[in-house]
């Protein structure tokens, strides 16, 4: 960084960067540099000033948009006014959003829809860039994506048709398949930064997280699994923060009453400390993963059907399990030819 | 020369005080209301200024919500019994969302507008509005533990320039320290240094320090237990530890460590307005549940 500008008396072994200076206890720095205490203090102050991205801002200044790098309240619309209302605008552009649910609930449907909605310009709720869609389970549902693309004009009837026809949706969904943890890591550490830095992509979807972390580890290896989960989620957070990009992770569920062959089961213990849901299932991967998630959504399938025109759909429900800015609430949802739409709430 | 003088001052309290003086100082310190009268009562007034308080709990239970509430409550005007102070909020998880702060601030302003009685309070309400509340919250976003340590290192200078700050929030300490830090002994040493820094900041600048922590599972005798993260040694960092947890469908705040308050637990919930009491039914005679009756952590 600006190592040369720091007030160091002479060459310092072991310390090669500003960050290293700060990530050691002051006592260690003193010992390594041989400087007196006040000089160490001064060194740390200079290093800290270099490390900080910006001075403390007041929230009023933030609201007025005086800091371009900071949380500006920008949201990514999910292409449905009812669901955008549930989410108070859409997906936040920082942090991990998790969408869990049983198979067939419609999670992939919603993820595909968001991969299209990100491509709209900002004034229409998008971010003006494409999506990186990482599949870990089945192959990518390309036919369904094409069908949704062809029906965008119906889903987004409020957007001028010229805007819609000007967007070449399929060109901007970058599909990756990651069959194991190593290839997932390669994708996130090599491919993703390139696409993000070039501005080609401003949404990362992982469909699903559970698949890789559940299959590759025996239940005894939960410590190792948690470590890998943490590495993976750290990478996602770094990408999300550096490029102000929303990250959507799809997760599976498991039954609350599932018994395990082991005498102890940390996941089971942890699931009782999380908020009881209206369903009998809970998101997979336990507390270690839950601690990394900023917004947790769950999609559940219901028995009833709902119809609109010539189409009918099994009713689903999208529920906000937790989020820092949202109340616990839900909306009924249908999955149609043109996409996922919330059923308007009757007053 | 100046550097040496500074060091002498930084080097520690130095002067001796009597226990009586300490008690008087503590009484004058004040506390920050949580807007839950039951929790305030359990804490003997609210979150103490000059001390470090830790709030732990599982994701989604309300730690950030309580921090946002406190960030607004610290600003309550003196004429209403508040501290009329400012707050510096260090966000490491990205969970500080403007929309939500707005909700909480608006509700507090509404509340005090309704209860304002005498002239002094009504005057205070002229300047206690949304804009002023947002202008008194300083936000710092830390993306990893190095940035957090850097900010804390620069904090004393900031506090000297902003003497009205009465609250420091770090939400959360656990998040950055559990990522990227594989060397557990280094982590422990850094956390110990951090704990000392926080105590020093709290006492020297007379501010309330509130830190949030995650929960983790620990294996003991083939049983898994839910415990606050960051290890046993970190448990000594705070004076008071409040554990937020779900009990069935209820949300309970349990004071599990405190020098002055008995182990108690109170029920709370998060409304659109913020952190609040749960209205007790008329015939309920024990809003506070002694911890001995409950399973201990």
Coordinates of C-alpha atoms in Angstrom, one line a residue:
Chain A
X1 CA 0.0 0.0 0.0
X2 CA 1.7 3.2 1.1
X3 CA 4.3 1.4 3.1
X4 CA 7.0 3.9 2.3
X5 CA 5.1 6.8 3.7
X6 CA 4.8 5.3 7.2
X7 CA 7.2 6.8 9.8
X8 CA 9.3 3.7 10.3
X9 CA 12.9 4.3 11.5
X10 CA 14.5 1.5 9.4
X11 CA 13.7 -1.7 7.6
X12 CA 11.3 -3.7 9.6
X13 CA 11.4 -7.5 9.4
X14 CA 8.1 -9.4 9.5
X15 CA 5.8 -6.4 8.7
X16 CA 5.2 -5.9 5.1
X17 CA 2.0 -4.0 4.9
X18 CA -0.3 -1.6 6.6
X19 CA -2.8 -4.3 7.3
X20 CA -0.2 -6.4 9.0
X21 CA 0.7 -3.6 11.3
X22 CA -2.9 -3.3 12.4
X23 CA -3.6 -7.0 12.7
X24 CA -1.1 -7.6 15.4
X25 CA -1.5 -6.7 19.0
X26 CA 0.4 -3.4 19.8
X27 CA 2.7 -5.3 22.1
X28 CA 3.8 -7.5 19.2
X29 CA 4.4 -4.5 17.0
X30 CA 6.5 -2.9 19.6
X31 CA 8.6 -6.0 19.9
X32 CA 9.0 -6.5 16.2
X33 CA 9.9 -2.9 15.4
X34 CA 11.9 -2.1 18.5
X35 CA 10.2 1.3 18.6
X36 CA 9.2 3.1 21.8
X37 CA 5.6 3.0 22.9
X38 CA 4.6 6.5 21.7
X39 CA 6.2 5.8 18.3
X40 CA 4.2 2.6 18.0
X41 CA 1.1 4.5 18.8
X42 CA 1.9 7.0 16.1
X43 CA 2.7 4.2 13.7
X44 CA -0.6 2.5 14.4
X45 CA -2.5 5.8 14.0
X46 CA -1.0 6.5 10.6
X47 CA -1.7 2.9 9.6
X48 CA -5.2 3.1 10.8
X49 CA -5.8 6.4 8.9
X50 CA -4.6 4.7 5.7
X51 CA -6.7 1.6 6.3
X52 CA -10.0 3.4 6.9
X53 CA -12.1 3.9 3.8
X54 CA -13.8 7.1 4.9
X55 CA -14.3 9.1 8.0
X56 CA -17.4 8.5 10.1
X57 CA -20.5 10.0 8.3
X58 CA -23.7 11.0 9.9
X59 CA -26.8 9.1 8.8
X60 CA -28.2 12.3 7.6
X61 CA -25.3 12.7 5.2
X62 CA -25.8 9.1 4.1
X63 CA -29.5 9.7 3.4
X64 CA -28.6 12.7 1.3
X65 CA -26.3 10.5 -0.7
X66 CA -23.1 12.3 0.3
X67 CA -21.0 9.1 0.3
X68 CA -21.1 7.2 -3.0
X69 CA -19.6 4.1 -1.6
X70 CA -22.0 3.6 1.3
X71 CA -25.4 2.0 1.7
X72 CA -27.7 4.2 -0.2
X73 CA -30.9 2.2 0.2
X74 CA -30.6 0.9 -3.3
X75 CA -32.7 -2.2 -3.9
X76 CA -33.0 -4.8 -6.7
X77 CA -36.7 -5.2 -7.6
X78 CA -37.9 -8.8 -8.1
X79 CA -40.2 -7.8 -10.9
X80 CA -43.4 -8.1 -8.9
X81 CA -44.9 -5.1 -7.1
X82 CA -46.6 -7.3 -4.5
X83 CA -43.3 -9.0 -3.6
X84 CA -41.4 -5.7 -3.8
X85 CA -43.8 -4.4 -1.3
X86 CA -43.1 -7.3 1.0
X87 CA -39.4 -6.6 0.7
X88 CA -39.8 -2.8 1.0
X89 CA -38.2 -2.3 -2.4
X90 CA -36.5 -5.6 -3.2
X91 CA -33.2 -7.3 -2.5
X92 CA -30.6 -5.2 -0.7
X93 CA -27.5 -4.7 -2.7
X94 CA -25.1 -5.7 0.2
X95 CA -25.1 -8.9 2.1
X96 CA -26.4 -12.4 1.5
X97 CA -30.1 -13.1 0.9
X98 CA -31.1 -16.6 1.4
X99 CA -34.1 -18.2 -0.2
X100 CA -35.0 -21.6 1.3
X101 CA -37.8 -24.0 0.8
X102 CA -38.8 -27.6 0.0
X103 CA -38.2 -28.9 -3.5
X104 CA -40.8 -27.7 -6.0
X105 CA -41.6 -24.6 -4.0
X106 CA -40.5 -22.3 -6.7
X107 CA -37.1 -21.0 -5.5
X108 CA -35.4 -21.5 -8.8
X109 CA -38.3 -19.8 -10.5
X110 CA -37.9 -16.7 -8.4
X111 CA -34.1 -16.8 -8.8
X112 CA -34.5 -16.9 -12.6
X113 CA -36.9 -14.0 -12.5
X114 CA -34.4 -11.9 -10.4
X115 CA -31.7 -12.8 -12.9
X116 CA -33.8 -11.0 -15.5
X117 CA -34.9 -8.2 -13.4
X118 CA -31.3 -7.2 -12.6
X119 CA -30.8 -6.4 -16.2
X120 CA -33.4 -3.6 -16.3
X121 CA -32.0 0.0 -15.9
X122 CA -32.0 1.4 -12.4
X123 CA -35.1 3.5 -13.0
X124 CA -37.1 0.3 -13.6
X125 CA -35.8 -1.4 -10.5
X126 CA -32.8 -3.2 -11.9
X127 CA -29.1 -2.6 -11.7
X128 CA -28.3 -2.4 -15.4
X129 CA -26.1 -5.4 -15.5
X130 CA -26.3 -9.2 -15.8
X131 CA -26.4 -12.1 -13.4
X132 CA -23.9 -14.9 -12.6
X133 CA -25.9 -18.0 -12.0
X134 CA -24.0 -20.8 -10.3
X135 CA -25.8 -24.2 -10.5
X136 CA -24.7 -26.9 -8.1
X137 CA -27.6 -29.3 -8.4
X138 CA -29.3 -30.0 -11.7
X139 CA -28.4 -28.5 -15.0
X140 CA -29.6 -25.0 -15.6
X141 CA -33.2 -24.8 -16.7
X142 CA -32.5 -23.0 -19.9
X143 CA -35.9 -23.7 -21.5
X144 CA -37.7 -22.1 -18.6
X145 CA -35.4 -19.1 -18.8
X146 CA -36.2 -18.7 -22.5
X147 CA -39.9 -18.9 -21.8
X148 CA -39.7 -16.3 -19.1
X149 CA -37.7 -14.0 -21.4
X150 CA -40.3 -14.3 -24.1
X151 CA -43.0 -13.2 -21.6
X152 CA -41.2 -10.3 -20.0
X153 CA -43.4 -7.8 -21.7
X154 CA -46.4 -9.4 -19.9
X155 CA -44.7 -9.6 -16.5
X156 CA -43.3 -6.1 -16.7
X157 CA -46.2 -4.4 -18.5
X158 CA -45.3 -1.1 -16.8
X159 CA -42.0 -0.9 -18.7
X160 CA -42.0 0.6 -22.2
X161 CA -41.7 -2.2 -24.8
X162 CA -38.8 -0.4 -26.4
X163 CA -36.8 -0.8 -23.2
X164 CA -37.6 -4.5 -23.0
X165 CA -36.8 -5.3 -26.6
X166 CA -33.6 -3.4 -26.2
X167 CA -32.4 -5.8 -23.5
X168 CA -30.8 -9.0 -24.7
X169 CA -31.6 -11.0 -21.6
X170 CA -30.0 -14.4 -22.5
X171 CA -26.7 -12.7 -23.3
X172 CA -26.4 -11.5 -19.8
X173 CA -27.1 -14.5 -17.7
X174 CA -23.7 -16.1 -17.1
X175 CA -24.2 -19.8 -16.2
X176 CA -21.6 -21.8 -14.3
X177 CA -21.9 -25.3 -13.1
X178 CA -20.0 -26.2 -9.9
X179 CA -20.2 -29.9 -9.1
X180 CA -18.0 -29.7 -6.0
X181 CA -16.5 -27.3 -3.6
X182 CA -13.2 -26.9 -5.4
X183 CA -14.9 -25.8 -8.6
X184 CA -17.2 -23.5 -6.6
X185 CA -14.1 -21.9 -5.1
X186 CA -12.5 -21.4 -8.5
X187 CA -15.7 -19.9 -9.9
X188 CA -15.9 -17.4 -7.0
X189 CA -12.3 -16.5 -6.8
X190 CA -11.5 -16.3 -10.5
X191 CA -14.6 -16.0 -12.7
X192 CA -16.8 -13.9 -10.5
X193 CA -14.4 -11.0 -9.8
X194 CA -13.6 -10.6 -13.5
X195 CA -17.3 -10.4 -14.5
X196 CA -18.1 -8.0 -11.6
X197 CA -15.1 -5.8 -12.2
X198 CA -16.1 -5.5 -15.9
X199 CA -19.5 -4.4 -14.8
X200 CA -21.1 -7.3 -16.7
X201 CA -22.7 -8.8 -13.7
X202 CA -24.4 -7.3 -10.6
X203 CA -26.1 -10.3 -9.1
X204 CA -24.7 -13.6 -8.0
X205 CA -27.1 -16.5 -7.6
X206 CA -26.0 -19.8 -6.0
X207 CA -28.5 -22.6 -6.7
X208 CA -28.1 -24.2 -4.2
X209 CA -25.7 -23.8 -1.3
X210 CA -27.0 -26.9 0.5
X211 CA -26.3 -29.4 -2.3
X212 CA -22.5 -29.1 -2.0
X213 CA -22.2 -28.7 1.7
X214 CA -24.5 -31.5 2.5
X215 CA -23.2 -34.1 0.2
X216 CA -19.5 -33.7 0.6
X217 CA -19.4 -34.1 4.3
X218 CA -20.4 -36.9 6.5
X219 CA -22.4 -35.8 9.5
X220 CA -19.3 -36.3 11.8
X221 CA -17.4 -33.8 9.8
X222 CA -19.5 -30.9 10.8
X223 CA -16.6 -28.9 12.1
X224 CA -14.8 -29.1 8.8
X225 CA -18.1 -28.4 7.0
X226 CA -18.6 -25.3 9.0
X227 CA -15.1 -24.1 8.2
X228 CA -15.7 -24.6 4.5
X229 CA -19.0 -22.8 4.8
X230 CA -17.4 -19.9 6.5
X231 CA -14.7 -19.7 3.8
X232 CA -17.4 -19.8 1.1
X233 CA -19.6 -17.2 2.7
X234 CA -16.6 -14.9 3.4
X235 CA -15.8 -14.9 -0.3
X236 CA -19.4 -14.1 -1.1
X237 CA -19.4 -11.2 1.4
X238 CA -16.2 -9.8 0.0
X239 CA -17.6 -9.8 -3.5
X240 CA -20.9 -8.4 -2.4
X241 CA -19.2 -5.5 -0.5
X242 CA -16.5 -4.7 -3.1
X243 CA -18.9 -4.5 -6.0
X244 CA -22.1 -3.5 -4.2
X245 CA -23.8 -6.6 -5.6
X246 CA -26.7 -8.6 -4.2
X247 CA -26.0 -12.2 -3.5
X248 CA -28.9 -14.7 -3.6
X249 CA -28.3 -18.2 -2.1
X250 CA -30.9 -20.9 -2.5
X251 CA -31.0 -23.4 0.3
X252 CA -32.8 -26.6 1.0
X253 CA -34.7 -27.5 4.1
X254 CA -34.9 -30.3 6.5
X255 CA -37.6 -31.4 8.8
X256 CA -37.5 -30.2 12.4
X257 CA -38.3 -33.7 13.7
X258 CA -35.7 -35.5 11.6
X259 CA -33.7 -37.8 13.8
X260 CA -30.0 -38.4 13.3
X261 CA -27.9 -41.4 13.9
X262 CA -25.5 -39.6 16.1
X263 CA -26.0 -39.1 19.8
X264 CA -25.4 -35.5 19.5
X265 CA -26.5 -33.2 16.7
X266 CA -25.4 -29.6 16.8
X267 CA -27.7 -28.6 14.0
X268 CA -30.6 -29.8 15.9
X269 CA -29.7 -27.9 19.0
X270 CA -29.2 -24.8 17.0
X271 CA -32.4 -25.0 15.1
X272 CA -34.3 -24.6 18.3
X273 CA -32.6 -21.3 18.9
X274 CA -33.9 -19.9 15.6
X275 CA -37.3 -18.4 15.2
X276 CA -40.0 -20.9 15.1
X277 CA -41.6 -20.8 11.7
X278 CA -45.2 -21.5 10.6
X279 CA -43.9 -24.6 8.9
X280 CA -42.4 -27.9 10.1
X281 CA -39.2 -27.4 8.1
X282 CA -36.2 -25.3 8.8
X283 CA -33.4 -24.1 6.4
X284 CA -30.5 -26.5 6.1
X285 CA -26.9 -26.0 7.1
X286 CA -27.6 -24.9 10.7
X287 CA -26.4 -21.9 12.8
X288 CA -23.0 -21.5 11.2
X289 CA -24.7 -20.6 7.9
X290 CA -27.6 -18.7 9.5
X291 CA -25.0 -16.3 11.1
X292 CA -23.8 -15.3 7.6
X293 CA -27.2 -14.5 6.2
X294 CA -28.5 -11.0 6.3
X295 CA -32.0 -11.6 5.0
X296 CA -33.7 -15.0 5.2
X297 CA -36.7 -15.8 3.0
X298 CA -38.7 -19.0 2.8
X299 CA -41.0 -20.2 0.1
X300 CA -43.5 -22.9 0.9
X301 CA -46.0 -24.8 -1.2
X302 CA -49.7 -25.0 -0.3
X303 CA -52.4 -27.3 -1.2
X304 CA -54.7 -24.8 -2.8
X305 CA -54.6 -23.5 -6.4
X306 CA -55.2 -20.1 -7.7
X307 CA -56.1 -19.2 -11.3
X308 CA -55.8 -16.2 -13.5
X309 CA -57.2 -16.1 -17.0
X310 CA -56.3 -19.4 -18.6
X311 CA -53.6 -20.3 -16.2
X312 CA -53.7 -22.0 -12.9
X313 CA -51.0 -22.4 -10.3
X314 CA -50.4 -24.1 -7.0
X315 CA -50.4 -21.5 -4.4
X316 CA -47.1 -20.7 -2.7
X317 CA -46.2 -18.4 0.2
X318 CA -43.1 -16.3 0.4
X319 CA -42.2 -15.5 4.0
X320 CA -39.7 -13.1 5.5
X321 CA -38.1 -15.1 8.3
X322 CA -35.7 -12.3 9.3
X323 CA -34.2 -9.2 7.9
X324 CA -32.9 -6.0 9.6
X325 CA -35.5 -3.8 8.0
X326 CA -38.5 -6.0 7.5
X327 CA -41.2 -7.2 9.7
X328 CA -42.0 -10.9 9.8
X329 CA -44.7 -11.1 7.0
X330 CA -45.7 -13.2 4.0
X331 CA -47.4 -13.0 0.7
X332 CA -49.2 -15.6 -1.3
X333 CA -47.5 -16.3 -4.6
X334 CA -48.4 -18.0 -7.8
X335 CA -46.0 -19.3 -10.4
X336 CA -47.2 -18.5 -13.9
X337 CA -45.9 -18.8 -17.5
X338 CA -44.5 -15.3 -17.3
X339 CA -43.0 -15.7 -13.9
X340 CA -43.6 -15.5 -10.2
X341 CA -46.2 -13.1 -9.0
X342 CA -47.5 -12.2 -5.6
X343 CA -51.2 -12.3 -5.1
X344 CA -52.3 -8.8 -4.1
X345 CA -53.3 -8.4 -0.5
X346 CA -57.0 -7.5 -0.1
X347 CA -57.5 -4.6 2.2
Chain B
X1 CA 7.5 16.7 23.6
X2 CA 3.8 16.7 22.9
X3 CA 3.9 13.0 22.1
X4 CA 5.4 12.3 25.5
X5 CA 2.8 14.3 27.3
X6 CA 0.1 12.4 25.4
X7 CA 1.5 9.1 26.4
X8 CA 1.6 10.1 30.0
X9 CA -2.1 10.8 29.8
X10 CA -2.9 7.7 27.7
X11 CA -1.0 5.5 30.0
X12 CA -3.7 4.8 32.4
X13 CA -5.9 6.5 35.0
X14 CA -3.1 6.9 37.5
X15 CA -4.9 8.9 40.2
X16 CA -6.5 7.1 43.0
X17 CA -10.2 7.6 43.9
X18 CA -12.1 6.6 46.9
X19 CA -15.0 4.2 46.7
X20 CA -17.4 7.0 47.6
X21 CA -16.2 9.2 44.7
X22 CA -16.5 6.2 42.4
X23 CA -20.1 5.6 43.5
X24 CA -21.0 9.2 43.0
X25 CA -19.5 9.2 39.6
X26 CA -21.4 6.1 38.7
X27 CA -24.7 7.6 39.8
X28 CA -24.0 10.7 37.7
X29 CA -23.2 8.5 34.6
X30 CA -26.8 7.8 33.7
X31 CA -28.2 5.1 31.5
X32 CA -29.8 4.8 28.1
X33 CA -33.4 3.6 28.0
X34 CA -34.2 0.6 25.9
X35 CA -37.8 1.7 25.4
X36 CA -38.9 -1.5 27.0
X37 CA -39.8 -0.5 30.6
X38 CA -39.4 -4.0 31.8
X39 CA -35.9 -4.4 30.5
X40 CA -35.0 -0.9 31.8
X41 CA -36.3 -1.9 35.2
X42 CA -34.3 -5.2 35.1
X43 CA -31.2 -3.2 34.2
X44 CA -31.9 -0.7 37.0
X45 CA -32.6 2.2 34.6
X46 CA -31.3 1.1 31.2
X47 CA -28.0 0.4 29.6
X48 CA -25.2 1.9 31.8
X49 CA -23.0 4.7 30.5
X50 CA -19.3 4.1 31.2
X51 CA -19.6 0.3 31.0
X52 CA -19.4 -2.3 28.3
X53 CA -22.6 -4.3 27.6
X54 CA -22.8 -7.3 25.3
X55 CA -25.9 -8.4 23.5
X56 CA -25.8 -12.0 22.2
X57 CA -28.4 -14.0 20.3
X58 CA -29.2 -16.1 17.3
X59 CA -29.7 -14.5 13.9
X60 CA -32.9 -12.6 13.6
X61 CA -33.7 -12.4 17.3
X62 CA -33.3 -8.7 17.5
X63 CA -29.8 -7.7 18.4
X64 CA -29.5 -5.1 15.6
X65 CA -33.0 -3.8 16.4
X66 CA -32.0 -3.2 20.0
X67 CA -28.9 -1.4 18.9
X68 CA -30.9 0.8 16.5
X69 CA -33.3 1.6 19.3
X70 CA -30.5 2.6 21.7
X71 CA -28.9 4.7 18.9
X72 CA -32.1 6.8 18.9
X73 CA -32.8 6.6 22.7
X74 CA -29.4 8.1 23.6
X75 CA -30.5 11.3 21.9
X76 CA -33.6 11.8 24.0
X77 CA -33.5 15.4 25.3
X78 CA -32.4 16.2 28.9
X79 CA -35.8 17.6 29.7
X80 CA -37.3 14.2 29.2
X81 CA -34.6 12.5 31.4
X82 CA -32.5 11.4 28.4
X83 CA -28.8 12.0 27.7
X84 CA -29.2 14.2 24.6
X85 CA -26.1 12.5 23.3
X86 CA -24.7 11.3 20.0
X87 CA -23.8 7.8 18.9
X88 CA -21.1 6.2 16.8
X89 CA -22.3 3.0 15.2
X90 CA -19.8 0.6 13.8
X91 CA -21.5 -1.8 11.4
X92 CA -19.5 -4.9 10.4
X93 CA -22.3 -6.9 8.9
X94 CA -24.1 -4.4 6.7
X95 CA -27.3 -4.7 8.8
X96 CA -27.6 -1.0 9.4
X97 CA -30.4 -0.1 7.1
X98 CA -31.6 3.5 6.7
X99 CA -35.2 2.6 6.3
X100 CA -35.3 0.9 9.7
X101 CA -33.5 3.7 11.5
X102 CA -36.1 6.0 10.1
X103 CA -39.0 3.9 11.5
X104 CA -37.5 3.8 14.9
X105 CA -36.6 7.5 15.0
X106 CA -40.1 8.5 13.8
X107 CA -41.7 6.4 16.5
X108 CA -39.6 7.9 19.3
X109 CA -40.4 11.5 18.1
X110 CA -44.1 10.6 18.0
X111 CA -43.9 9.2 21.5
X112 CA -42.3 12.3 23.0
X113 CA -44.4 14.7 21.1
X114 CA -47.4 13.1 22.8
X115 CA -46.0 13.1 26.3
X116 CA -44.4 16.6 26.2
X117 CA -45.9 18.5 29.1
X118 CA -44.2 21.6 30.3
X119 CA -42.7 24.5 28.3
X120 CA -39.1 23.1 28.5
X121 CA -40.1 19.8 27.0
X122 CA -42.1 21.4 24.3
X123 CA -39.2 23.6 23.4
X124 CA -37.0 20.5 23.3
X125 CA -39.4 18.9 20.8
X126 CA -38.7 21.8 18.4
X127 CA -35.3 20.5 17.8
X128 CA -35.8 16.8 18.4
X129 CA -37.0 15.7 15.0
X130 CA -36.1 13.1 12.4
X131 CA -33.4 15.2 10.8
X132 CA -31.6 16.0 14.0
X133 CA -31.8 12.4 15.1
X134 CA -30.2 11.2 11.9
X135 CA -27.5 13.9 12.1
X136 CA -26.5 12.7 15.5
X137 CA -25.8 9.1 14.4
X138 CA -22.2 8.6 13.1
X139 CA -22.0 5.5 10.9
X140 CA -18.8 3.6 10.2
X141 CA -18.8 0.5 8.0
X142 CA -16.0 -2.0 8.7
X143 CA -15.5 -4.7 6.1
X144 CA -13.1 -6.9 8.1
X145 CA -11.4 -7.1 11.5
X146 CA -8.4 -5.0 10.4
X147 CA -10.7 -2.1 9.5
X148 CA -12.6 -2.5 12.8
X149 CA -9.3 -2.4 14.7
X150 CA -8.2 0.6 12.7
X151 CA -11.4 2.5 13.5
X152 CA -11.1 1.7 17.2
X153 CA -7.6 3.0 17.2
X154 CA -8.7 6.3 15.7
X155 CA -11.8 6.5 18.0
X156 CA -10.2 8.4 20.9
X157 CA -9.3 11.2 18.6
X158 CA -12.8 11.2 17.2
X159 CA -14.3 11.3 20.6
X160 CA -12.1 14.2 21.6
X161 CA -13.5 16.2 18.6
X162 CA -17.1 15.0 19.3
X163 CA -17.6 15.3 23.1
X164 CA -21.3 14.8 22.8
X165 CA -21.0 11.1 21.9
X166 CA -22.5 9.0 24.7
X167 CA -22.9 5.6 23.0
X168 CA -20.6 3.4 20.9
X169 CA -22.2 0.4 19.2
X170 CA -20.3 -2.4 17.5
X171 CA -22.7 -4.6 15.5
X172 CA -21.2 -7.2 15.6
X173 CA -17.8 -8.0 17.0
X174 CA -18.2 -11.7 16.2
X175 CA -18.8 -11.4 12.4
X176 CA -15.4 -10.0 11.4
X177 CA -13.4 -11.9 14.0
X178 CA -14.8 -15.3 12.9
X179 CA -13.9 -14.7 9.3
X180 CA -10.4 -15.0 7.9
X181 CA -8.8 -15.5 11.3
X182 CA -7.8 -19.1 11.4
X183 CA -5.1 -18.5 14.0
X184 CA -7.1 -18.8 17.2
X185 CA -4.4 -17.7 19.5
X186 CA -3.9 -14.5 17.6
X187 CA -7.6 -14.0 17.6
X188 CA -7.7 -14.4 21.4
X189 CA -4.9 -11.9 21.8
X190 CA -6.6 -9.4 19.5
X191 CA -9.9 -9.8 21.3
X192 CA -8.2 -9.3 24.7
X193 CA -6.7 -6.1 23.4
X194 CA -10.0 -5.1 22.0
X195 CA -11.8 -5.7 25.3
X196 CA -9.3 -3.6 27.2
X197 CA -9.7 -0.8 24.6
X198 CA -13.4 -0.9 24.9
X199 CA -13.3 -0.6 28.7
X200 CA -10.8 2.2 28.5
X201 CA -13.0 4.1 25.9
X202 CA -16.1 3.6 28.1
X203 CA -14.6 4.9 31.3
X204 CA -12.3 7.6 29.9
X205 CA -14.9 9.2 27.6
X206 CA -17.9 8.3 29.7
X207 CA -19.8 6.5 27.0
X208 CA -21.9 3.4 27.0
X209 CA -20.3 0.7 24.8
X210 CA -22.7 -1.9 23.3
X211 CA -21.3 -4.8 21.4
X212 CA -23.2 -7.6 19.8
X213 CA -22.1 -11.2 19.6
X214 CA -23.3 -14.3 17.7
X215 CA -24.1 -17.7 19.1
X216 CA -22.3 -20.9 18.3
X217 CA -22.6 -24.5 19.3
X218 CA -20.1 -26.1 21.6
X219 CA -19.6 -29.8 22.2
X220 CA -19.3 -30.8 25.8
X221 CA -19.7 -34.4 27.0
X222 CA -21.3 -35.5 23.7
X223 CA -23.9 -32.8 24.2
X224 CA -24.2 -29.7 22.1
X225 CA -24.8 -26.4 23.9
X226 CA -25.6 -23.0 22.5
X227 CA -23.1 -20.5 23.8
X228 CA -22.0 -17.0 22.9
X229 CA -19.3 -17.0 20.2
X230 CA -15.7 -15.8 20.5
X231 CA -14.7 -18.2 23.3
X232 CA -14.6 -18.2 27.0
X233 CA -12.0 -15.5 27.4
X234 CA -14.2 -13.0 25.5
X235 CA -16.8 -13.7 28.1
X236 CA -14.8 -11.4 30.5
X237 CA -14.9 -8.5 28.1
X238 CA -18.3 -7.1 29.1
X239 CA -19.6 -5.9 32.4
X240 CA -23.2 -6.9 31.5
X241 CA -24.3 -9.6 29.1
X242 CA -27.8 -9.7 27.8
X243 CA -28.9 -12.8 25.9
X244 CA -31.8 -12.5 23.5
X245 CA -33.5 -15.8 22.6
X246 CA -36.7 -17.4 21.4
X247 CA -38.7 -19.4 23.9
X248 CA -41.4 -21.0 21.7
X249 CA -42.9 -18.1 20.0
X250 CA -41.9 -15.6 22.7
X251 CA -38.8 -13.4 22.6
X252 CA -37.0 -13.2 25.9
X253 CA -34.2 -10.9 27.0
X254 CA -32.2 -12.6 29.8
X255 CA -29.6 -10.7 31.8
X256 CA -27.0 -13.5 32.3
X257 CA -24.2 -11.5 33.7
X258 CA -24.3 -8.3 35.6
X259 CA -22.6 -6.9 38.7
X260 CA -25.7 -5.2 40.0
X261 CA -28.8 -6.8 38.6
X262 CA -30.2 -10.2 39.6
X263 CA -30.4 -12.7 36.9
X264 CA -33.7 -11.9 35.3
X265 CA -35.5 -12.3 32.1
X266 CA -38.1 -10.2 30.5
X267 CA -40.2 -10.7 27.4
X268 CA -40.0 -8.3 24.5
X269 CA -41.0 -8.0 20.9
X270 CA -40.0 -6.0 17.9
X271 CA -42.7 -3.9 16.4
X272 CA -42.7 -1.7 13.4
X273 CA -41.7 1.1 15.9
X274 CA -38.8 -0.7 17.4
X275 CA -37.8 -2.7 20.5
X276 CA -40.8 -2.8 22.9
X277 CA -42.4 -4.5 25.9
X278 CA -45.0 -7.1 25.3
X279 CA -48.2 -6.0 26.9
X280 CA -48.9 -8.2 29.8
X281 CA -52.4 -9.5 30.4
X282 CA -54.2 -7.9 33.4
X283 CA -53.8 -10.9 35.7
X284 CA -50.2 -11.5 35.1
X285 CA -48.3 -10.8 38.3
X286 CA -44.8 -11.8 37.4
X287 CA -43.5 -10.0 34.4
X288 CA -39.9 -10.8 35.4
X289 CA -38.9 -14.4 35.5
X290 CA -36.0 -15.2 37.9
X291 CA -33.4 -17.0 36.0
X292 CA -33.0 -19.8 38.6
X293 CA -36.4 -21.2 37.4
X294 CA -35.2 -21.4 33.9
X295 CA -32.6 -23.6 32.3
X296 CA -29.2 -22.0 32.7
X297 CA -26.9 -21.4 29.9

